């Protein structure tokens, strides 16, 4: 796979802090921030809107075959719309939280979204966050990070955001699925963010990118 622009892959479990870090890093580097979880969430939202049972794989397959999914960039951030609509706050709603990991298991869903994710590397430098970015979407990028945090810290972070989320259940589904499970890519640099601030984690990534010669020492 030959990507023409740089991709920095940031993977990790639910509420590990990867979104805040990926956003902050993208801002500092002037790269586009690409949130792949949002894409799985948008598809899930449309499946639910269509009245399809998210656990019925055949019905989900039929539903996604009809879906028009568009991914773009606005103000240095990725955007996603499904059948012309952007779901907004519903993306992080309870319904989507409870169903997204079922939808993310369906191979046809992953293939559609992985193709759209890879297309970003043809148009811009990107910091891309998800579950399989370093392992499957961009296995050849030399810049891979895996951000973790203890289960208690992650649950507390989600609660502080005021969001009802089934992170334990999603983690279980995401790590045990047959197709592209959440794994630590062999060459990923692992950071435990349990006791670090967003700036702390971002600083560690920048330090690593300097060590690799990707950023100059005076960045
Ligand atoms: O931010 P948070 O940890 O809550 O999750 P997210 O990144 O918004 O992802 C939501 C769900 O989408 C995950 O629980 C996975 O089931 C799925 N996902 C995935 O399978 N692969 C990705 N690259 C990104 C998300």
Coordinates of N, CA and C and ligand atoms in Angstrom, one line a residue:
X1 N 0.9 -1.2 0.0 CA 0.0 0.0 0.0 C 0.9 1.2 0.0
X2 N 0.7 2.1 -0.9 CA 1.6 3.3 -0.9 C 0.8 4.6 -0.7
X3 N 0.8 5.1 0.5 CA 0.1 6.3 0.7 C 1.0 7.5 0.3
X4 N 0.4 8.5 -0.3 CA 1.3 9.6 -0.8 C 1.5 10.6 0.3
X5 N 0.5 10.8 1.2 CA 0.7 11.8 2.3 C 1.0 11.0 3.6
X6 N 1.4 11.8 4.6 CA 1.7 11.1 5.9 C 0.5 10.8 6.6
X7 N 0.5 9.6 7.3 CA -0.6 9.2 8.2 C -0.1 8.9 9.5
X8 N -0.6 9.5 10.6 CA -0.2 9.1 11.9 C -1.4 8.4 12.5
X9 N -1.2 7.1 12.8 CA -2.3 6.2 13.3 C -2.4 6.3 14.8
X10 N -3.6 6.5 15.3 CA -3.8 6.5 16.7 C -4.9 5.5 17.0
X11 N -4.6 4.4 17.7 CA -5.6 3.4 18.0 C -5.8 3.3 19.5
X12 N -6.9 2.7 19.9 CA -7.0 2.4 21.4 C -8.5 2.1 21.7
X13 N -8.7 1.6 22.9 CA -10.1 1.3 23.3 C -11.0 2.5 23.6
X14 N -12.3 2.3 23.9 CA -13.2 3.3 24.1 C -12.8 4.2 25.3
X15 N -12.9 5.5 25.1 CA -12.6 6.5 26.1 C -11.2 6.5 26.6
X16 N -10.3 6.1 25.8 CA -8.9 6.1 26.2 C -8.2 7.4 26.1
X17 N -9.0 8.4 25.5 CA -8.4 9.7 25.3 C -7.9 10.0 24.0
X18 N -8.0 9.0 23.1 CA -7.4 9.1 21.8 C -8.0 10.2 20.9
X19 N -9.3 10.5 21.1 CA -9.8 11.6 20.2 C -9.2 13.0 20.6
X20 N -9.2 13.3 21.9 CA -8.6 14.6 22.3 C -7.1 14.7 21.9
X21 N -6.4 13.6 22.0 CA -5.0 13.6 21.7 C -4.8 13.7 20.2
X22 N -5.6 13.0 19.4 CA -5.5 13.0 17.9 C -5.8 14.4 17.4
X23 N -6.8 15.0 18.0 CA -7.2 16.4 17.6 C -6.1 17.4 17.9
X24 N -5.6 17.3 19.2 CA -4.5 18.2 19.6 C -3.3 18.0 18.7
X25 N -2.9 16.8 18.4 CA -1.7 16.5 17.6 C -1.9 17.1 16.2
X26 N -3.1 16.8 15.6 CA -3.4 17.3 14.3 C -3.3 18.8 14.2
X27 N -3.8 19.5 15.3 CA -3.7 20.9 15.3 C -2.3 21.4 15.3
X28 N -1.5 20.8 16.2 CA -0.1 21.2 16.3 C 0.7 20.9 15.0
X29 N 0.4 19.9 14.3 CA 1.1 19.5 13.1 C 0.6 20.2 11.8
X30 N -0.7 20.7 11.9 CA -1.3 21.3 10.8 C -1.9 20.2 9.9
X31 N -2.1 19.0 10.4 CA -2.7 17.9 9.7 C -4.2 17.9 9.8
X32 N -4.8 17.1 9.0 CA -6.3 16.9 9.1 C -6.6 15.8 10.1
X33 N -7.5 16.1 11.0 CA -7.9 15.1 12.0 C -9.0 14.2 11.5
X34 N -8.8 12.9 11.4 CA -9.8 12.0 10.8 C -10.3 11.1 11.9
X35 N -11.6 11.1 12.2 CA -12.2 10.3 13.2 C -13.0 9.2 12.6
X36 N -12.4 8.0 12.6 CA -13.0 6.9 11.9 C -14.2 6.3 12.7
X37 N -14.2 6.5 14.0 CA -15.3 6.0 14.8 C -16.6 6.7 14.4
X38 N -16.4 8.0 14.0 CA -17.6 8.7 13.6 C -18.2 8.1 12.3
X39 N -17.4 7.5 11.5 CA -17.9 6.9 10.3 C -18.8 5.6 10.7
X40 N -18.2 4.8 11.6 CA -19.0 3.6 12.0 C -20.3 4.1 12.7
X41 N -20.2 5.2 13.5 CA -21.4 5.7 14.2 C -22.4 6.2 13.2
X42 N -22.0 6.9 12.1 CA -22.9 7.4 11.1 C -23.7 6.3 10.4
X43 N -23.0 5.2 10.1 CA -23.6 4.1 9.4 C -24.6 3.5 10.4
X44 N -24.2 3.3 11.6 CA -25.1 2.7 12.7 C -26.4 3.6 12.8
X45 N -26.2 4.9 12.8 CA -27.3 5.8 13.0 C -28.3 5.5 11.8
X46 N -27.8 5.4 10.6 CA -28.7 5.2 9.5 C -29.4 3.8 9.5
X47 N -28.6 2.8 10.0 CA -29.2 1.5 10.1 C -30.4 1.6 11.1
X48 N -30.2 2.3 12.2 CA -31.3 2.4 13.2 C -32.4 3.2 12.7
X49 N -32.1 4.3 11.9 CA -33.2 5.1 11.3 C -34.0 4.3 10.4
X50 N -33.4 3.4 9.7 CA -34.1 2.6 8.7 C -34.9 1.5 9.3
X51 N -34.8 1.4 10.7 CA -35.6 0.4 11.4 C -35.0 -1.0 11.3
X52 N -33.7 -1.1 10.9 CA -33.1 -2.4 10.7 C -32.5 -2.9 12.1
X53 N -32.6 -4.2 12.4 CA -32.1 -4.7 13.6 C -30.5 -4.8 13.4
X54 N -29.8 -4.1 14.3 CA -28.3 -4.1 14.1 C -27.7 -5.4 14.3
X55 N -28.4 -6.4 14.9 CA -27.8 -7.7 15.1 C -28.1 -8.6 13.9
X56 N -28.9 -8.2 13.0 CA -29.3 -9.0 11.8 C -28.3 -8.6 10.7
X57 N -27.2 -9.4 10.6 CA -26.2 -9.1 9.7 C -26.6 -9.0 8.2
X58 N -27.5 -9.9 7.8 CA -28.0 -9.9 6.4 C -28.7 -8.6 6.1
X59 N -29.6 -8.2 7.1 CA -30.4 -7.0 6.9 C -29.4 -5.7 6.9
X60 N -28.4 -5.8 7.7 CA -27.4 -4.7 7.8 C -26.7 -4.6 6.4
X61 N -26.3 -5.8 5.9 CA -25.6 -5.8 4.6 C -26.5 -5.2 3.5
X62 N -27.8 -5.6 3.5 CA -28.7 -5.0 2.5 C -28.8 -3.5 2.7
X63 N -28.9 -3.1 3.9 CA -29.0 -1.7 4.2 C -27.8 -0.9 3.7
X64 N -26.6 -1.4 4.0 CA -25.4 -0.6 3.7 C -25.2 -0.6 2.1
X65 N -25.7 -1.6 1.5 CA -25.5 -1.7 0.0 C -26.2 -0.5 -0.6
X66 N -27.3 0.0 0.0 CA -28.1 1.1 -0.5 C -27.6 2.4 0.0
X67 N -26.7 2.4 0.9 CA -26.3 3.7 1.5 C -25.3 4.5 0.7
X68 N -25.5 5.8 0.7 CA -24.6 6.7 0.1 C -23.8 7.4 1.2
X69 N -22.5 6.9 1.3 CA -21.7 7.4 2.4 C -20.6 8.4 1.8
X70 N -20.6 9.6 2.4 CA -19.6 10.6 1.8 C -18.7 11.1 3.0
X71 N -17.4 11.0 2.7 CA -16.4 11.5 3.7 C -15.7 12.7 3.1
X72 N -15.5 13.7 3.9 CA -14.8 14.9 3.4 C -14.0 15.5 4.5
X73 N -13.6 16.8 4.2 CA -12.8 17.6 5.2 C -13.5 18.9 5.3
X74 N -13.6 19.4 6.5 CA -14.1 20.8 6.7 C -13.3 21.4 7.9
X75 N -12.6 22.5 7.7 CA -11.9 23.1 8.7 C -10.9 22.2 9.4
X76 N -10.1 21.4 8.6 CA -9.1 20.5 9.1 C -9.6 19.3 9.9
X77 N -10.9 19.0 9.7 CA -11.5 17.8 10.4 C -12.2 17.0 9.4
X78 N -12.3 15.7 9.6 CA -13.0 14.9 8.7 C -14.5 15.1 8.9
X79 N -15.3 14.9 7.9 CA -16.8 14.9 8.0 C -17.3 13.7 7.4
X80 N -18.5 13.3 7.8 CA -19.2 12.2 7.2 C -20.7 12.5 7.1
X81 N -21.2 12.1 6.0 CA -22.7 12.2 5.8 C -23.2 10.9 5.2
X82 N -24.4 10.5 5.6 CA -25.0 9.3 5.0 C -26.3 9.7 4.4
X83 N -26.5 9.3 3.1 CA -27.7 9.7 2.4 C -28.0 11.2 2.5
X84 N -26.9 11.9 2.5 CA -27.0 13.4 2.4 C -27.2 14.0 3.8
X85 N -27.3 13.3 4.8 CA -27.5 13.9 6.2 C -26.3 13.6 7.1
X86 N -26.1 14.7 7.9 CA -25.0 14.5 9.0 C -25.7 14.4 10.3
X87 N -25.6 13.3 11.0 CA -26.4 13.0 12.2 C -26.1 13.9 13.4
X88 N -25.1 14.6 13.4 CA -24.8 15.6 14.6 C -24.7 14.8 15.9
X89 N -25.4 15.4 16.9 CA -25.3 14.9 18.3 C -25.8 13.4 18.4
X90 N -26.6 13.0 17.5 CA -27.1 11.6 17.6 C -26.0 10.6 17.5
X91 N -24.9 11.0 16.9 CA -23.7 10.1 16.7 C -23.2 9.6 18.1
X92 N -23.3 10.4 19.1 CA -22.9 9.9 20.4 C -24.0 9.5 21.4
X93 N -25.2 9.4 20.8 CA -26.4 9.0 21.6 C -26.3 7.6 22.1
X94 N -27.2 7.3 23.0 CA -27.2 6.0 23.6 C -27.5 4.9 22.6
X95 N -28.4 5.2 21.7 CA -28.8 4.1 20.7 C -27.6 3.7 19.9
X96 N -26.9 4.7 19.4 CA -25.7 4.4 18.6 C -24.6 3.7 19.4
X97 N -24.4 4.2 20.6 CA -23.4 3.6 21.5 C -23.7 2.1 21.7
X98 N -24.9 1.8 21.9 CA -25.3 0.4 22.2 C -25.2 -0.5 21.0
X99 N -25.3 0.1 19.7 CA -25.3 -0.8 18.5 C -24.1 -0.8 17.7
X100 N -23.3 0.3 17.8 CA -22.2 0.5 16.9 C -21.2 -0.7 16.7
X101 N -20.9 -1.4 17.8 CA -20.0 -2.5 17.7 C -20.6 -3.7 17.0
X102 N -21.9 -3.8 16.9 CA -22.5 -4.9 16.1 C -22.3 -4.6 14.6
X103 N -22.5 -3.3 14.3 CA -22.4 -2.9 12.9 C -21.0 -3.0 12.4
X104 N -20.0 -2.6 13.4 CA -18.6 -2.6 13.0 C -18.0 -4.0 12.8
X105 N -18.8 -5.0 13.1 CA -18.4 -6.4 12.9 C -18.6 -6.9 11.4
X106 N -19.5 -6.2 10.8 CA -20.0 -6.7 9.4 C -18.9 -6.4 8.4
X107 N -18.3 -7.4 7.8 CA -17.2 -7.2 6.9 C -17.5 -6.2 5.8
X108 N -18.7 -6.2 5.2 CA -19.0 -5.3 4.1 C -19.0 -3.8 4.6
X109 N -19.4 -3.6 5.9 CA -19.4 -2.3 6.4 C -17.9 -1.8 6.5
X110 N -17.1 -2.7 7.1 CA -15.6 -2.4 7.3 C -15.0 -2.1 5.9
X111 N -15.3 -2.9 4.9 CA -14.6 -2.7 3.6 C -15.0 -1.3 3.0
X112 N -16.3 -1.0 3.1 CA -16.7 0.3 2.6 C -15.9 1.4 3.3
X113 N -15.9 1.4 4.6 CA -15.3 2.5 5.4 C -13.8 2.5 5.3
X114 N -13.2 1.3 5.2 CA -11.7 1.3 5.1 C -11.3 1.9 3.8
X115 N -12.0 1.7 2.7 CA -11.7 2.3 1.4 C -11.8 3.8 1.5
X116 N -12.8 4.3 2.2 CA -13.0 5.8 2.4 C -11.9 6.3 3.2
X117 N -11.5 5.6 4.2 CA -10.4 6.0 5.1 C -9.1 6.1 4.4
X118 N -8.8 5.1 3.5 CA -7.5 5.1 2.8 C -7.5 6.2 1.8
X119 N -8.6 6.6 1.3 CA -8.7 7.7 0.3 C -8.1 9.0 0.9
X120 N -8.2 9.2 2.2 CA -7.7 10.4 2.8 C -6.2 10.6 2.5
X121 N -5.4 9.5 2.4 CA -4.0 9.6 2.2 C -3.6 10.1 0.8
X122 N -4.6 10.1 -0.1 CA -4.4 10.6 -1.4 C -4.6 12.1 -1.5
X123 N -5.1 12.7 -0.4 CA -5.4 14.1 -0.5 C -4.8 15.0 0.6
X124 N -4.4 14.4 1.8 CA -3.9 15.3 2.8 C -3.1 14.5 3.9
X125 N -2.2 15.2 4.6 CA -1.6 14.6 5.7 C -2.6 14.5 6.8
X126 N -2.6 13.3 7.5 CA -3.7 13.1 8.5 C -3.3 12.4 9.8
X127 N -3.9 12.8 10.8 CA -3.8 12.1 12.1 C -5.2 11.3 12.1
X128 N -5.1 10.0 12.1 CA -6.3 9.2 12.0 C -6.5 8.3 13.2
X129 N -7.7 8.4 13.8 CA -7.9 7.6 15.0 C -8.9 6.6 14.8
X130 N -8.7 5.4 15.5 CA -9.7 4.3 15.4 C -9.3 3.1 16.2
X131 N -9.6 1.9 15.6 CA -9.3 0.7 16.3 C -8.3 -0.1 15.5
X132 N -8.3 0.1 14.2 CA -7.5 -0.8 13.3 C -6.7 0.0 12.3
X133 N -6.3 1.3 12.7 CA -5.7 2.1 11.7 C -4.2 1.7 11.5
X134 N -3.5 1.3 12.6 CA -2.1 0.9 12.4 C -2.1 -0.6 11.9
X135 N -3.1 -1.4 12.2 CA -3.0 -2.8 11.9 C -3.5 -3.1 10.5
X136 N -4.6 -2.5 10.1 CA -5.3 -2.8 8.8 C -5.4 -1.7 7.8
X137 N -5.7 -0.5 8.3 CA -6.0 0.6 7.3 C -4.7 1.1 6.7
X138 N -3.7 1.4 7.6 CA -2.4 1.8 7.1 C -1.3 1.1 7.8
X139 N -1.2 -0.3 7.4 CA -0.1 -1.1 8.1 C 1.3 -0.6 7.8
X140 N 1.4 0.2 6.7 CA 2.8 0.6 6.3 C 3.2 1.9 6.9
X141 N 2.3 2.6 7.6 CA 2.8 3.9 8.1 C 3.8 3.6 9.2
X142 N 4.9 4.4 9.3 CA 5.9 4.1 10.4 C 5.5 4.8 11.7
X143 N 4.3 5.5 11.6 CA 3.9 6.3 12.8 C 2.7 5.8 13.4
X144 N 2.8 4.9 14.4 CA 1.7 4.2 15.0 C 1.7 4.3 16.5
X145 N 0.6 4.7 17.1 CA 0.5 4.9 18.5 C -0.8 4.2 19.0
X146 N -0.6 3.6 20.2 CA -1.8 2.9 20.8 C -2.0 3.5 22.2
X147 N -3.1 4.1 22.4 CA -3.4 4.8 23.6 C -4.3 4.0 24.5
X148 N -3.9 3.8 25.7 CA -4.7 2.9 26.6 C -4.9 3.7 27.9
X149 N -5.8 3.2 28.8 CA -6.0 3.8 30.1 C -6.7 2.7 30.9
X150 N -6.7 2.7 32.2 CA -7.3 1.7 33.0 C -8.8 1.8 32.8
X151 N -9.5 0.7 33.0 CA -11.0 0.7 32.8 C -11.7 1.7 33.7
X152 N -11.2 1.9 34.9 CA -11.8 2.8 35.8 C -11.7 4.2 35.3
X153 N -10.5 4.6 34.9 CA -10.3 5.9 34.3 C -11.1 6.2 33.1
X154 N -11.2 5.2 32.3 CA -12.0 5.4 31.0 C -13.5 5.5 31.3
X155 N -14.0 4.7 32.3 CA -15.4 4.9 32.6 C -15.7 6.2 33.2
X156 N -14.7 6.7 34.1 CA -14.9 8.0 34.7 C -14.9 9.1 33.7
X157 N -14.0 9.0 32.7 CA -13.9 10.0 31.6 C -15.2 10.2 30.9
X158 N -15.8 9.0 30.5 CA -17.1 9.0 29.8 C -18.2 9.6 30.6
X159 N -18.2 9.2 31.9 CA -19.3 9.8 32.8 C -19.1 11.3 32.9
X160 N -17.9 11.8 33.0 CA -17.6 13.2 33.1 C -18.1 14.0 31.9
X161 N -18.1 13.3 30.7 CA -18.7 13.9 29.5 C -20.2 13.9 29.5
X162 N -20.8 13.3 30.6 CA -22.2 13.3 30.7 C -22.9 12.3 29.7
X163 N -22.1 11.3 29.2 CA -22.6 10.4 28.1 C -22.8 9.0 28.7
X164 N -23.9 8.5 28.4 CA -24.2 7.1 28.8 C -23.6 6.2 27.7
X165 N -22.7 5.4 28.2 CA -22.0 4.6 27.2 C -21.7 3.2 27.7
X166 N -21.8 2.2 26.9 CA -21.5 0.8 27.3 C -20.1 0.5 26.9
X167 N -19.1 1.1 27.5 CA -17.7 0.9 27.0 C -17.2 -0.5 27.2
X168 N -17.6 -1.1 28.4 CA -17.1 -2.5 28.6 C -17.6 -3.4 27.6
X169 N -18.9 -3.2 27.2 CA -19.5 -4.1 26.2 C -18.9 -3.9 24.8
X170 N -18.7 -2.6 24.5 CA -18.1 -2.3 23.2 C -16.6 -2.8 23.1
X171 N -15.9 -2.7 24.2 CA -14.5 -3.2 24.2 C -14.5 -4.7 24.0
X172 N -15.4 -5.4 24.6 CA -15.4 -6.8 24.5 C -15.7 -7.2 23.0
X173 N -16.7 -6.5 22.5 CA -17.0 -6.8 21.1 C -15.9 -6.5 20.1
X174 N -15.3 -5.3 20.4 CA -14.2 -4.8 19.5 C -13.0 -5.7 19.5
X175 N -12.7 -6.2 20.7 CA -11.4 -7.0 20.8 C -11.6 -8.5 20.4
X176 N -12.9 -9.0 20.4 CA -13.1 -10.4 20.2 C -13.6 -10.6 18.8
X177 N -14.0 -9.6 18.0 CA -14.5 -9.9 16.7 C -13.5 -10.5 15.7
X178 N -14.0 -11.3 14.8 CA -13.0 -12.0 13.9 C -12.4 -11.0 12.9
X179 N -13.2 -10.1 12.4 CA -12.7 -9.1 11.4 C -12.1 -7.9 12.0
X180 N -10.8 -7.7 11.8 CA -10.1 -6.4 12.2 C -10.4 -6.1 13.7
X181 N -10.1 -7.0 14.6 CA -10.3 -6.7 16.0 C -9.3 -5.6 16.5
X182 N -9.7 -5.0 17.6 CA -8.8 -4.0 18.2 C -7.5 -4.8 18.7
X183 N -6.4 -4.4 18.1 CA -5.1 -5.1 18.6 C -4.1 -4.0 18.7
X184 N -3.0 -4.3 19.4 CA -1.9 -3.4 19.4 C -1.0 -3.8 18.2
X185 N -0.8 -2.9 17.2 CA 0.0 -3.3 16.1 C 1.4 -3.5 16.6
X186 N 2.1 -4.5 15.9 CA 3.4 -4.9 16.4 C 4.4 -3.7 16.6
X187 N 4.4 -2.8 15.7 CA 5.3 -1.7 15.8 C 4.7 -0.4 16.3
X188 N 3.6 -0.5 17.1 CA 3.0 0.7 17.7 C 3.7 1.0 19.0
X189 N 3.7 2.3 19.2 CA 4.3 2.8 20.5 C 3.1 2.9 21.5
X190 N 3.1 2.2 22.6 CA 2.0 2.2 23.5 C 2.1 3.3 24.6
X191 N 1.1 4.0 24.8 CA 1.1 5.0 25.9 C -0.1 4.8 26.8
X192 N 0.2 4.7 28.1 CA -0.9 4.5 29.1 C -1.2 6.0 29.6
X193 N -2.4 6.4 29.2 CA -2.8 7.8 29.5 C -3.5 7.9 30.8
X194 N -3.6 6.9 31.6 CA -4.3 6.9 32.9 C -4.0 8.1 33.7
X195 N -2.7 8.4 33.8 CA -2.3 9.5 34.7 C -1.6 10.6 33.9
X196 N -2.0 10.7 32.7 CA -1.4 11.8 31.9 C -2.4 12.8 31.4
X197 N -2.1 14.0 31.1 CA -3.0 15.0 30.5 C -2.9 14.8 29.0
X198 N -3.9 15.5 28.3 CA -3.8 15.4 26.8 C -2.5 16.0 26.3
X199 N -2.1 17.1 27.0 CA -0.8 17.7 26.6 C 0.4 16.7 26.8
X200 N 0.3 16.0 27.9 CA 1.3 15.0 28.3 C 1.4 13.9 27.2
X201 N 0.3 13.4 26.8 CA 0.3 12.3 25.8 C 0.8 12.9 24.4
X202 N 0.2 14.1 24.1 CA 0.6 14.7 22.8 C 2.1 14.9 22.8
X203 N 2.6 15.4 23.9 CA 4.1 15.7 24.0 C 4.9 14.4 23.8
X204 N 4.4 13.3 24.4 CA 5.1 12.0 24.2 C 5.2 11.6 22.8
X205 N 4.0 11.8 22.1 CA 4.0 11.4 20.7 C 4.9 12.3 19.9
X206 N 4.9 13.6 20.2 CA 5.8 14.5 19.4 C 7.3 14.1 19.7
X207 N 7.6 13.7 20.9 CA 9.0 13.3 21.2 C 9.4 12.1 20.4
X208 N 8.4 11.2 20.3 CA 8.7 10.0 19.5 C 8.9 10.3 18.0
X209 N 8.0 11.2 17.5 CA 8.1 11.6 16.1 C 9.5 12.3 15.8
X210 N 10.0 13.0 16.8 CA 11.3 13.6 16.7 C 12.4 12.5 16.6
X211 N 12.3 11.5 17.5 CA 13.2 10.4 17.6 C 13.3 9.7 16.2
X212 N 12.2 9.6 15.6 CA 12.1 8.9 14.3 C 12.5 9.8 13.1
X213 N 12.8 11.1 13.5 CA 13.3 12.0 12.4 C 12.2 12.6 11.6
X214 N 10.9 12.3 12.0 CA 9.8 12.9 11.3 C 9.6 14.4 11.6
X215 N 9.9 14.8 12.8 CA 9.9 16.2 13.2 C 11.3 16.6 13.5
X216 N 11.6 17.9 13.3 CA 13.0 18.3 13.7 C 13.0 18.5 15.2
X217 N 14.2 18.5 15.7 CA 14.4 18.5 17.2 C 13.9 19.8 17.8
X218 N 13.8 20.9 17.0 CA 13.4 22.2 17.6 C 11.9 22.4 17.3
X219 N 11.2 21.4 16.9 CA 9.7 21.6 16.6 C 9.0 22.0 17.9
Ligands
LIG1 O1 -14.5 7.4 20.9 P1 -15.0 6.0 21.3 O2 -13.9 5.3 22.0 O3 -16.2 6.1 22.1 O4 -15.4 5.2 20.1 P2 -15.3 5.6 18.5 O5 -13.9 5.8 18.1 O6 -16.3 6.6 18.3 O7 -15.8 4.2 17.9 C1 -17.1 3.7 18.0 C2 -17.1 2.2 17.7 O8 -16.8 2.1 16.3 C3 -16.1 1.3 18.3 O9 -16.5 0.8 19.6 C4 -15.9 0.2 17.3 O10 -16.9 -0.8 17.4 C5 -16.1 0.9 16.0 N1 -14.8 1.3 15.3 C6 -14.2 0.3 14.6 O11 -14.6 -0.8 14.6 N2 -13.1 0.6 13.9 C7 -12.6 1.9 13.9 N3 -11.5 2.2 13.1 C8 -13.2 2.9 14.6 C9 -14.4 2.6 15.3

